[in-house]
mmCIF file of C-alpha atoms in Angstrom:
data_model
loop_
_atom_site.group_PDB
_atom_site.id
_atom_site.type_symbol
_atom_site.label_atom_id
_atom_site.label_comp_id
_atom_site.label_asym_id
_atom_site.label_seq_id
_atom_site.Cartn_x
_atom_site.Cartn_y
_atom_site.Cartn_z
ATOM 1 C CA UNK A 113 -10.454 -5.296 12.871
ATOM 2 C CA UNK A 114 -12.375 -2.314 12.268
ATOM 3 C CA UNK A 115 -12.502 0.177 8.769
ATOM 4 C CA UNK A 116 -9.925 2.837 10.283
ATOM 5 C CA UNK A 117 -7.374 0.017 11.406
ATOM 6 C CA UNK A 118 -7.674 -1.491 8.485
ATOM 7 C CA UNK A 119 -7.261 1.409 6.138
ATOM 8 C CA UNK A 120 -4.187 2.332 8.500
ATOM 9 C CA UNK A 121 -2.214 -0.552 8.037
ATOM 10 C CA UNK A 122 -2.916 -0.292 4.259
ATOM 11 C CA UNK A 123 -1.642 3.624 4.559
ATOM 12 C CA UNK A 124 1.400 2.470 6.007
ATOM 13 C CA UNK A 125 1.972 -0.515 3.353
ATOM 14 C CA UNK A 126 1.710 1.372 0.950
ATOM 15 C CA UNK A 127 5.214 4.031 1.158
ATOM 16 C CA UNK A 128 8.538 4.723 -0.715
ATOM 17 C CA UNK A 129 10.238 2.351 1.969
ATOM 18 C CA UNK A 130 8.586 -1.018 0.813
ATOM 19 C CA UNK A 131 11.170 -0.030 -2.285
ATOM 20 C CA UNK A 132 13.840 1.290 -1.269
ATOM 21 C CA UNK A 133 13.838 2.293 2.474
ATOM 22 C CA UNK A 134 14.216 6.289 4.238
ATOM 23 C CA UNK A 135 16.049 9.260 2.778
ATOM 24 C CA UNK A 136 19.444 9.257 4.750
ATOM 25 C CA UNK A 137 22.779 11.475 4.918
ATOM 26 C CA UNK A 138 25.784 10.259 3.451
ATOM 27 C CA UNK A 139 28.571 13.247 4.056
ATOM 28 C CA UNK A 140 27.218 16.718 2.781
ATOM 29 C CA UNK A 141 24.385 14.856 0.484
ATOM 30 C CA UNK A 142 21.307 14.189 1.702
ATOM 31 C CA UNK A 143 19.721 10.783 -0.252
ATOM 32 C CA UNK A 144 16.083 10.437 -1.109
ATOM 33 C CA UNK A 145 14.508 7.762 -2.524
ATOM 34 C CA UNK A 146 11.463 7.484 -5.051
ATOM 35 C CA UNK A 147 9.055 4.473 -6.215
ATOM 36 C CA UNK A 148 6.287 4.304 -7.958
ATOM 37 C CA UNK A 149 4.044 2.895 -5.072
ATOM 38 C CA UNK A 150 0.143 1.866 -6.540
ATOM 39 C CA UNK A 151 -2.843 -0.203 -4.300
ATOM 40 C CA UNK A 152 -5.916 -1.197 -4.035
ATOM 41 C CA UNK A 153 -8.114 -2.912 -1.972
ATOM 42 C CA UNK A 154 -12.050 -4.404 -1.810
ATOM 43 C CA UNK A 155 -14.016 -4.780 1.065
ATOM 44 C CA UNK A 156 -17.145 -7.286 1.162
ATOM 45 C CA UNK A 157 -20.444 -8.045 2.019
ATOM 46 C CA UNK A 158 -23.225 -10.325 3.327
ATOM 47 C CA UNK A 159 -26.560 -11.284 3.780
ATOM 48 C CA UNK A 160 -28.580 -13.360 6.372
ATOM 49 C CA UNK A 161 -30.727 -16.687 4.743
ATOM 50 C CA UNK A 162 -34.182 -16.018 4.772
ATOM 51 C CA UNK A 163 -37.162 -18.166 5.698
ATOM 52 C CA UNK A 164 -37.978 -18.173 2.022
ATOM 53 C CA UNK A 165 -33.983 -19.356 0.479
ATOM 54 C CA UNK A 166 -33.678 -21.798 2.819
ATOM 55 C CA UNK A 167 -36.905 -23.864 1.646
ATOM 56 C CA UNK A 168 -36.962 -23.013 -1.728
ATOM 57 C CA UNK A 169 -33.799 -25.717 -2.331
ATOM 58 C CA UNK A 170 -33.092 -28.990 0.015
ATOM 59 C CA UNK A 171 -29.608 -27.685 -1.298
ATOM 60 C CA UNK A 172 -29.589 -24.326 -0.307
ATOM 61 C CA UNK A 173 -28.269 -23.807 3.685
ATOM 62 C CA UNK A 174 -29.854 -21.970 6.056
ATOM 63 C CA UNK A 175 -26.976 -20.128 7.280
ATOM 64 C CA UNK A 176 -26.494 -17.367 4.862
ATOM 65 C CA UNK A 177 -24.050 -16.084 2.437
ATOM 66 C CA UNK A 178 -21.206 -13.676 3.000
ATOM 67 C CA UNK A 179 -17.927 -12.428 0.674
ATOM 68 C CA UNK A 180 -14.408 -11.236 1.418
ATOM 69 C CA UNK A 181 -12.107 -8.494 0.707
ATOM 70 C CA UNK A 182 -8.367 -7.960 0.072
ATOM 71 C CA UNK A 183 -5.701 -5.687 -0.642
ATOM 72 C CA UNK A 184 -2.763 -5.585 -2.638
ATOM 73 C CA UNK A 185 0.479 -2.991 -3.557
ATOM 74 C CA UNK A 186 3.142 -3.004 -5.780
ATOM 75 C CA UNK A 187 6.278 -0.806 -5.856
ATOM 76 C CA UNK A 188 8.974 -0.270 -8.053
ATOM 77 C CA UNK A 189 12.264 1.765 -7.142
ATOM 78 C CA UNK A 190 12.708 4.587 -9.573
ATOM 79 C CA UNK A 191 15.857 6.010 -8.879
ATOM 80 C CA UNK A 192 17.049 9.213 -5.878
ATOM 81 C CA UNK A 193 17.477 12.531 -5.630
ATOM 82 C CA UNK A 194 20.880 13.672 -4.517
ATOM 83 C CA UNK A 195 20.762 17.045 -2.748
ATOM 84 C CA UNK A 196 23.941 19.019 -1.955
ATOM 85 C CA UNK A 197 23.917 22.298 -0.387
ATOM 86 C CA UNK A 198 24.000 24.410 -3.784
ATOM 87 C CA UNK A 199 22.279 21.356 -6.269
ATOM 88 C CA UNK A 200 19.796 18.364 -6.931
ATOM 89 C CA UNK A 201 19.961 15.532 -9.704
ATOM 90 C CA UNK A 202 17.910 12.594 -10.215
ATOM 91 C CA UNK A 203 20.295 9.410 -10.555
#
């Protein structure tokens, strides 16, 4: 998976509807939700062995060494805004 397909799926991870779900109509009031939505991610690195590593230790492999990455959210509903055509209030 490349950088922008990664950070894509991450975009879309990280929204109001892992919460709570869409804003929807319910008679003349239109619902919308809000969550406190946070993330973060790390990506990782590596490095081939060199001639010199892999005979410095009988231990040491010759195959070099790498690290991984991950992401993580959280979200917690908040509460919605109730618009009507002349008003808004939180609830």
């Amino acid at each position: 998976m490349d950088l922008h397909a990664l950070l894509s799926k991450a975009t879309d991870t990280m929204n109001v509807g892992r919460a709570f779900g869409s804003a929807y109509e319910r008679g003349d009031k239109l619902i919308i939700p809000v969550a406190f939505v946070a993330g973060g991610g790390g990506g990782g690195a590596g490095e081939p062995a060199s001639a010199t590593q892999a005979s410095a230790s009988a231990a040491t492999s010759s195959q070099g060494q790498g690290m991984g990455g991950g992401f993580g959210t959280v979200s917690w509903p908040m509460g919605v805004y109730v618009v009507t055509d002349d008003s808004v209030r939180w609830v």
